[in-house]
Amino acid sequence: MIPRLHERTHHSHGPLEEALGRPVSPNEGLADHTVVAHWPGLNHFTLDDAQKTWTATQWAEHLEGPYLEHPFAASPADNRQAILHADIRLHPQDRDLTGPEWAEVAHRLARAAGIEIPGKEHGCRWIAVQAQPSRLDLIANLIHLDGAWHTPPADSLRRLSDQARRIEQDLNLIPVRTGCSAIPAAPTASAQLARVLAHLAEEQAGPLATVRGLIEHTAHRLERQPGPAGAEAAHGLELIARRLHAIQQDLDSTAAHLVQPRTAALPPPARRSTYRLL
């Protein structure tokens, strides 16, 4: 079970599309087996009598609601990128989890990430999406219902990793490192190249992350410009930022492949010779 913490963004559509593995649609309803958990305060929001489930677009708008309700809420650094996105992936050979198990995993990870605080009435809006095999996505807005800005713990990724280890043990899942007979994954040169690629793919502080942040910031400023040209340019920059994020993921996968352990090939058994006594 491997958790990842993505760079925060201003919009929830991108993280939700990544969680679903397809575009956000105003016509597609997301059932309980897709949105497996959510913040407790969601129970106060009701649907129309004729509508049984929310569409993907409605979920995205719900997550962005605090922006409209508190237009001046910002982080201590005057940052309005309040959408937090984390995902966790199971080992490819893990068993399929049931709906209640996914819900339990979601709530435990939400508490570990600091976006769900038991007993806090005006906390963050968050949902957990289980739309792709062996994967769970948490998406949250860091603006509280009362307009306060929520700052997650500085060691959120470590907390998520520690909680993942406990979940693996409690649910009898395959741990990240499994003991097996293996030879070193790659020669020293490959390991060094893998570290270079991993640095480029770093979600928070890598070079591509810096470029993505600048592009997203520029897009956010263009959205505020009058006229359709600014909105069109902002949309184009958002698409570029998404492609950069896809490149980061590809680099990360390549780095992981370079250091992936390879099982040692066992030599064939020696042939036993028989001798006849004369």
mmCIF file of C-alpha atoms in Angstrom:
data_model
loop_
_atom_site.group_PDB
_atom_site.id
_atom_site.type_symbol
_atom_site.label_atom_id
_atom_site.label_comp_id
_atom_site.label_asym_id
_atom_site.label_seq_id
_atom_site.Cartn_x
_atom_site.Cartn_y
_atom_site.Cartn_z
ATOM 1 C CA MET A 1 0.000 0.000 0.000
ATOM 2 C CA ILE A 2 1.750 3.127 -1.278
ATOM 3 C CA PRO A 3 0.374 6.618 -0.493
ATOM 4 C CA ARG A 4 1.089 9.698 -2.625
ATOM 5 C CA LEU A 5 0.425 13.320 -1.784
ATOM 6 C CA HIS A 6 -0.143 15.515 -4.823
ATOM 7 C CA GLU A 7 0.555 19.213 -5.167
ATOM 8 C CA ARG A 8 -2.423 21.295 -4.082
ATOM 9 C CA THR A 9 -4.541 22.937 -6.783
ATOM 10 C CA HIS A 10 -7.286 25.550 -7.101
ATOM 11 C CA HIS A 11 -9.841 23.306 -8.831
ATOM 12 C CA SER A 12 -11.258 19.920 -7.885
ATOM 13 C CA HIS A 13 -12.063 18.781 -11.432
ATOM 14 C CA GLY A 14 -8.481 17.690 -12.180
ATOM 15 C CA PRO A 15 -8.050 15.513 -9.063
ATOM 16 C CA LEU A 16 -11.539 14.051 -9.522
ATOM 17 C CA GLU A 17 -10.819 13.199 -13.161
ATOM 18 C CA GLU A 18 -7.585 11.522 -12.109
ATOM 19 C CA ALA A 19 -9.416 9.566 -9.413
ATOM 20 C CA LEU A 20 -12.130 8.438 -11.834
ATOM 21 C CA GLY A 21 -9.739 7.776 -14.694
ATOM 22 C CA ARG A 22 -12.093 9.652 -17.037
ATOM 23 C CA PRO A 23 -13.470 13.189 -17.548
ATOM 24 C CA VAL A 24 -15.881 14.671 -15.022
ATOM 25 C CA SER A 25 -19.382 14.428 -16.476
ATOM 26 C CA PRO A 26 -22.566 16.339 -15.543
ATOM 27 C CA ASN A 27 -24.611 13.276 -16.479
ATOM 28 C CA GLU A 28 -22.747 10.492 -14.684
ATOM 29 C CA GLY A 29 -24.011 9.719 -11.213
ATOM 30 C CA LEU A 30 -21.411 8.471 -8.739
ATOM 31 C CA ALA A 31 -22.920 5.759 -6.570
ATOM 32 C CA ASP A 32 -22.011 4.739 -3.036
ATOM 33 C CA HIS A 33 -19.590 2.107 -4.304
ATOM 34 C CA THR A 34 -17.608 4.880 -6.025
ATOM 35 C CA VAL A 35 -17.717 7.604 -3.366
ATOM 36 C CA VAL A 36 -17.050 5.202 -0.515
ATOM 37 C CA ALA A 37 -16.638 7.793 2.277
ATOM 38 C CA HIS A 38 -17.012 11.512 2.922
ATOM 39 C CA TRP A 39 -16.869 14.176 5.617
ATOM 40 C CA PRO A 40 -19.594 13.867 8.294
ATOM 41 C CA GLY A 41 -21.111 17.263 7.510
ATOM 42 C CA LEU A 42 -22.255 16.054 4.096
ATOM 43 C CA ASN A 43 -25.332 14.587 5.759
ATOM 44 C CA HIS A 44 -26.738 18.135 6.012
ATOM 45 C CA PHE A 45 -26.727 18.471 2.205
ATOM 46 C CA THR A 46 -29.738 16.865 0.565
ATOM 47 C CA LEU A 47 -30.579 15.969 -3.024
ATOM 48 C CA ASP A 48 -33.761 16.616 -4.946
ATOM 49 C CA ASP A 49 -36.446 13.976 -4.481
ATOM 50 C CA ALA A 50 -36.046 12.867 -8.110
ATOM 51 C CA GLN A 51 -32.269 12.506 -7.851
ATOM 52 C CA LYS A 52 -30.762 9.594 -5.956
ATOM 53 C CA THR A 53 -27.067 10.248 -6.488
ATOM 54 C CA TRP A 54 -24.847 13.222 -7.229
ATOM 55 C CA THR A 55 -23.175 13.545 -10.586
ATOM 56 C CA ALA A 56 -19.413 13.869 -10.906
ATOM 57 C CA THR A 57 -19.841 17.569 -11.697
ATOM 58 C CA GLN A 58 -21.943 18.090 -8.564
ATOM 59 C CA TRP A 59 -19.284 16.436 -6.433
ATOM 60 C CA ALA A 60 -16.645 18.734 -7.936
ATOM 61 C CA GLU A 61 -18.828 21.805 -7.309
ATOM 62 C CA HIS A 62 -19.491 20.652 -3.763
ATOM 63 C CA LEU A 63 -15.767 20.419 -3.057
ATOM 64 C CA GLU A 64 -15.225 23.930 -4.460
ATOM 65 C CA GLY A 65 -18.184 25.403 -2.548
ATOM 66 C CA PRO A 66 -16.032 26.962 0.227
ATOM 67 C CA TYR A 67 -14.363 29.190 -2.404
ATOM 68 C CA LEU A 68 -17.693 30.893 -3.079
ATOM 69 C CA GLU A 69 -18.809 30.957 0.549
ATOM 70 C CA HIS A 70 -15.493 32.402 1.781
ATOM 71 C CA PRO A 71 -13.941 34.355 -1.126
ATOM 72 C CA PHE A 72 -11.205 35.873 1.037
ATOM 73 C CA ALA A 73 -10.039 32.708 2.801
ATOM 74 C CA ALA A 74 -6.371 32.006 2.130
ATOM 75 C CA SER A 75 -3.379 30.281 3.639
ATOM 76 C CA PRO A 76 -0.896 32.173 5.845
ATOM 77 C CA ALA A 77 1.198 32.578 2.670
ATOM 78 C CA ASP A 78 -1.820 34.149 0.888
ATOM 79 C CA ASN A 79 -2.347 31.055 -1.253
ATOM 80 C CA ARG A 80 -5.825 30.059 -2.446
ATOM 81 C CA GLN A 81 -4.915 26.587 -3.695
ATOM 82 C CA ALA A 82 -7.066 24.738 -1.200
ATOM 83 C CA ILE A 83 -7.773 21.438 -2.987
ATOM 84 C CA LEU A 84 -5.749 18.645 -1.397
ATOM 85 C CA HIS A 85 -5.411 15.346 -3.253
ATOM 86 C CA ALA A 86 -3.877 12.122 -1.987
ATOM 87 C CA ASP A 87 -4.110 8.620 -3.395
ATOM 88 C CA ILE A 88 -3.114 5.215 -2.145
ATOM 89 C CA ARG A 89 -2.511 2.083 -4.200
ATOM 90 C CA LEU A 90 -2.561 -1.521 -3.091
ATOM 91 C CA HIS A 91 -0.068 -4.158 -4.091
ATOM 92 C CA PRO A 92 -1.038 -5.643 -7.501
ATOM 93 C CA GLN A 93 -1.457 -9.066 -5.900
ATOM 94 C CA ASP A 94 -3.602 -7.856 -2.994
ATOM 95 C CA ARG A 95 -7.119 -9.184 -2.600
ATOM 96 C CA ASP A 96 -10.133 -7.060 -3.537
ATOM 97 C CA LEU A 97 -11.370 -5.004 -0.600
ATOM 98 C CA THR A 98 -15.057 -4.790 0.226
ATOM 99 C CA GLY A 99 -16.977 -1.509 0.309
ATOM 100 C CA PRO A 100 -16.896 -1.252 4.124
ATOM 101 C CA GLU A 101 -13.152 -1.997 4.093
ATOM 102 C CA TRP A 102 -12.521 0.793 1.568
ATOM 103 C CA ALA A 103 -14.604 3.134 3.740
ATOM 104 C CA GLU A 104 -12.568 2.204 6.813
ATOM 105 C CA VAL A 105 -9.313 2.794 4.909
ATOM 106 C CA ALA A 106 -10.609 6.182 3.716
ATOM 107 C CA HIS A 107 -11.526 7.444 7.187
ATOM 108 C CA ARG A 108 -8.261 6.244 8.704
ATOM 109 C CA LEU A 109 -6.226 7.941 5.980
ATOM 110 C CA ALA A 110 -8.299 11.129 6.240
ATOM 111 C CA ARG A 111 -7.541 11.318 9.955
ATOM 112 C CA ALA A 112 -3.860 10.574 9.309
ATOM 113 C CA ALA A 113 -3.689 13.365 6.725
ATOM 114 C CA GLY A 114 -5.302 15.761 9.178
ATOM 115 C CA ILE A 115 -8.351 16.551 7.038
ATOM 116 C CA GLU A 116 -10.778 14.763 9.363
ATOM 117 C CA ILE A 117 -10.609 15.729 13.011
ATOM 118 C CA PRO A 118 -12.992 13.720 15.200
ATOM 119 C CA GLY A 119 -15.390 15.966 17.079
ATOM 120 C CA LYS A 120 -14.692 19.066 14.966
ATOM 121 C CA GLU A 121 -18.022 20.434 13.719
ATOM 122 C CA HIS A 122 -16.757 22.880 11.087
ATOM 123 C CA GLY A 123 -14.045 20.863 9.391
ATOM 124 C CA CYS A 124 -12.981 20.275 5.795
ATOM 125 C CA ARG A 125 -15.128 18.960 3.011
ATOM 126 C CA TRP A 126 -13.629 15.736 1.688
ATOM 127 C CA ILE A 127 -14.609 12.646 -0.263
ATOM 128 C CA ALA A 128 -12.960 9.291 -0.948
ATOM 129 C CA VAL A 129 -13.260 7.883 -4.487
ATOM 130 C CA GLN A 130 -12.697 4.227 -5.323
ATOM 131 C CA ALA A 131 -13.161 4.074 -9.093
ATOM 132 C CA GLN A 132 -10.060 2.251 -10.288
ATOM 133 C CA PRO A 133 -8.783 -1.198 -9.260
ATOM 134 C CA SER A 134 -6.642 -1.258 -6.109
ATOM 135 C CA ARG A 135 -6.701 2.541 -5.803
ATOM 136 C CA LEU A 136 -8.341 5.026 -3.435
ATOM 137 C CA ASP A 137 -8.285 8.828 -3.827
ATOM 138 C CA LEU A 138 -8.909 11.432 -1.111
ATOM 139 C CA ILE A 139 -9.930 14.907 -2.283
ATOM 140 C CA ALA A 140 -10.493 17.722 0.211
ATOM 141 C CA ASN A 141 -10.933 21.492 0.437
ATOM 142 C CA LEU A 142 -8.773 23.029 3.157
ATOM 143 C CA ILE A 143 -11.205 25.910 3.769
ATOM 144 C CA HIS A 144 -13.329 25.076 6.799
ATOM 145 C CA LEU A 145 -17.052 25.680 6.907
ATOM 146 C CA ASP A 146 -16.467 28.684 9.167
ATOM 147 C CA GLY A 147 -13.982 30.208 6.688
ATOM 148 C CA ALA A 148 -10.825 29.286 8.597
ATOM 149 C CA TRP A 149 -7.910 27.906 6.604
ATOM 150 C CA HIS A 150 -6.789 24.425 7.597
ATOM 151 C CA THR A 151 -3.062 23.769 7.481
ATOM 152 C CA PRO A 152 -2.288 20.027 7.292
ATOM 153 C CA PRO A 153 0.608 18.633 9.342
ATOM 154 C CA ALA A 154 4.007 19.219 7.780
ATOM 155 C CA ASP A 155 4.682 15.476 7.918
ATOM 156 C CA SER A 156 1.382 14.436 6.305
ATOM 157 C CA LEU A 157 3.051 12.020 3.885
ATOM 158 C CA ARG A 158 4.897 10.258 6.719
ATOM 159 C CA ARG A 159 1.649 10.023 8.684
ATOM 160 C CA LEU A 160 -0.090 8.521 5.664
ATOM 161 C CA SER A 161 2.740 6.007 5.231
ATOM 162 C CA ASP A 162 2.661 5.014 8.902
ATOM 163 C CA GLN A 163 -1.107 4.562 8.779
ATOM 164 C CA ALA A 164 -0.770 2.532 5.578
ATOM 165 C CA ARG A 165 1.568 0.116 7.360
ATOM 166 C CA ARG A 166 -0.982 -0.322 10.160
ATOM 167 C CA ILE A 167 -3.816 -0.854 7.660
ATOM 168 C CA GLU A 168 -1.764 -3.502 5.864
ATOM 169 C CA GLN A 169 -1.363 -5.371 9.123
ATOM 170 C CA ASP A 170 -4.987 -4.979 10.246
ATOM 171 C CA LEU A 171 -6.508 -6.011 6.896
ATOM 172 C CA ASN A 172 -3.909 -8.679 6.098
ATOM 173 C CA LEU A 173 -2.614 -6.916 2.999
ATOM 174 C CA ILE A 174 0.742 -7.323 1.274
ATOM 175 C CA PRO A 175 3.285 -4.875 2.734
ATOM 176 C CA VAL A 176 5.353 -2.563 0.561
ATOM 177 C CA ARG A 177 8.517 -4.609 0.968
ATOM 178 C CA THR A 178 8.058 -8.345 0.701
ATOM 179 C CA GLY A 179 10.927 -10.649 1.554
ATOM 180 C CA CYS A 180 11.916 -12.864 -1.375
ATOM 181 C CA SER A 181 14.979 -14.375 -2.952
ATOM 182 C CA ALA A 182 16.243 -11.642 -5.229
ATOM 183 C CA ILE A 183 19.419 -10.212 -6.590
ATOM 184 C CA PRO A 184 20.145 -6.478 -6.535
ATOM 185 C CA ALA A 185 17.562 -4.731 -8.727
ATOM 186 C CA ALA A 186 19.881 -2.799 -10.978
ATOM 187 C CA PRO A 187 23.512 -1.883 -11.350
ATOM 188 C CA THR A 188 24.803 1.255 -9.713
ATOM 189 C CA ALA A 189 24.407 3.318 -12.895
ATOM 190 C CA SER A 190 20.705 2.430 -13.147
ATOM 191 C CA ALA A 191 20.152 3.269 -9.501
ATOM 192 C CA GLN A 192 21.727 6.676 -10.022
ATOM 193 C CA LEU A 193 19.581 7.354 -13.084
ATOM 194 C CA ALA A 194 16.512 6.285 -11.120
ATOM 195 C CA ARG A 195 17.320 8.854 -8.431
ATOM 196 C CA VAL A 196 17.599 11.563 -11.113
ATOM 197 C CA LEU A 197 14.201 10.636 -12.553
ATOM 198 C CA ALA A 198 12.632 10.440 -9.099
ATOM 199 C CA HIS A 199 13.916 13.945 -8.349
ATOM 200 C CA LEU A 200 12.386 15.260 -11.572
ATOM 201 C CA ALA A 201 9.086 13.570 -10.700
ATOM 202 C CA GLU A 202 9.003 14.849 -7.092
ATOM 203 C CA GLU A 203 5.439 16.050 -6.424
ATOM 204 C CA GLN A 204 6.250 18.860 -4.019
ATOM 205 C CA ALA A 205 9.762 20.190 -4.652
ATOM 206 C CA GLY A 206 11.002 18.829 -7.975
ATOM 207 C CA PRO A 207 11.822 21.019 -10.984
ATOM 208 C CA LEU A 208 8.690 19.963 -12.859
ATOM 209 C CA ALA A 209 6.587 20.660 -9.770
ATOM 210 C CA THR A 210 7.954 24.206 -9.725
ATOM 211 C CA VAL A 211 7.076 24.662 -13.400
ATOM 212 C CA ARG A 212 3.600 23.241 -12.843
ATOM 213 C CA GLY A 213 3.052 25.591 -9.929
ATOM 214 C CA LEU A 214 4.009 28.624 -12.018
ATOM 215 C CA ILE A 215 1.724 27.534 -14.852
ATOM 216 C CA GLU A 216 -1.219 26.930 -12.507
ATOM 217 C CA HIS A 217 -0.626 30.266 -10.795
ATOM 218 C CA THR A 218 -0.600 32.046 -14.164
ATOM 219 C CA ALA A 219 -3.795 30.247 -15.191
ATOM 220 C CA HIS A 220 -5.457 31.302 -11.955
ATOM 221 C CA ARG A 221 -4.531 34.943 -12.589
ATOM 222 C CA LEU A 222 -5.731 34.785 -16.194
ATOM 223 C CA GLU A 223 -9.115 33.535 -15.023
ATOM 224 C CA ARG A 224 -9.611 36.832 -13.246
ATOM 225 C CA GLN A 225 -8.982 38.842 -16.417
ATOM 226 C CA PRO A 226 -12.050 40.243 -18.213
ATOM 227 C CA GLY A 227 -13.062 38.879 -21.585
ATOM 228 C CA PRO A 228 -13.072 35.385 -23.102
ATOM 229 C CA ALA A 229 -9.412 35.480 -24.130
ATOM 230 C CA GLY A 230 -8.208 35.211 -20.537
ATOM 231 C CA ALA A 231 -10.496 32.258 -19.785
ATOM 232 C CA GLU A 232 -9.396 30.470 -22.968
ATOM 233 C CA ALA A 233 -5.722 31.000 -22.196
ATOM 234 C CA ALA A 234 -6.245 29.841 -18.608
ATOM 235 C CA HIS A 235 -7.912 26.645 -19.816
ATOM 236 C CA GLY A 236 -5.003 25.988 -22.170
ATOM 237 C CA LEU A 237 -2.506 26.433 -19.337
ATOM 238 C CA GLU A 238 -4.481 24.054 -17.134
ATOM 239 C CA LEU A 239 -4.251 21.408 -19.856
ATOM 240 C CA ILE A 240 -0.492 21.974 -20.044
ATOM 241 C CA ALA A 241 -0.233 21.585 -16.259
ATOM 242 C CA ARG A 242 -2.134 18.297 -16.459
ATOM 243 C CA ARG A 243 0.206 17.004 -19.157
ATOM 244 C CA LEU A 244 3.168 17.951 -16.985
ATOM 245 C CA HIS A 245 1.628 16.022 -14.121
ATOM 246 C CA ALA A 246 1.217 13.003 -16.393
ATOM 247 C CA ILE A 247 4.884 13.314 -17.354
ATOM 248 C CA GLN A 248 5.816 13.381 -13.658
ATOM 249 C CA GLN A 249 3.886 10.163 -13.113
ATOM 250 C CA ASP A 250 5.541 8.513 -16.115
ATOM 251 C CA LEU A 251 8.980 9.506 -14.827
ATOM 252 C CA ASP A 252 8.104 8.184 -11.394
ATOM 253 C CA SER A 253 6.987 4.855 -12.886
ATOM 254 C CA THR A 254 10.182 4.624 -14.927
ATOM 255 C CA ALA A 255 12.304 5.322 -11.848
ATOM 256 C CA ALA A 256 10.438 2.639 -9.907
ATOM 257 C CA HIS A 257 10.958 0.181 -12.775
ATOM 258 C CA LEU A 258 14.709 0.819 -12.797
ATOM 259 C CA VAL A 259 15.050 -0.155 -9.143
ATOM 260 C CA GLN A 260 12.454 -2.939 -9.150
ATOM 261 C CA PRO A 261 13.944 -6.139 -7.736
ATOM 262 C CA ARG A 262 14.386 -8.995 -10.210
ATOM 263 C CA THR A 263 14.080 -12.549 -8.945
ATOM 264 C CA ALA A 264 17.306 -14.439 -9.304
ATOM 265 C CA ALA A 265 17.229 -17.254 -11.811
ATOM 266 C CA LEU A 266 17.928 -20.576 -10.133
ATOM 267 C CA PRO A 267 20.589 -22.747 -11.809
ATOM 268 C CA PRO A 268 19.340 -26.028 -13.258
ATOM 269 C CA PRO A 269 19.797 -29.014 -10.971
ATOM 270 C CA ALA A 270 23.035 -30.922 -11.514
ATOM 271 C CA ARG A 271 22.660 -34.250 -13.263
ATOM 272 C CA ARG A 272 23.518 -37.181 -11.079
ATOM 273 C CA SER A 273 25.823 -39.738 -12.655
ATOM 274 C CA THR A 274 25.468 -43.400 -11.876
ATOM 275 C CA TYR A 275 28.320 -45.867 -11.949
ATOM 276 C CA ARG A 276 28.166 -49.587 -12.303
ATOM 277 C CA LEU A 277 30.497 -51.626 -10.198
ATOM 278 C CA LEU A 278 32.472 -54.128 -12.215
#
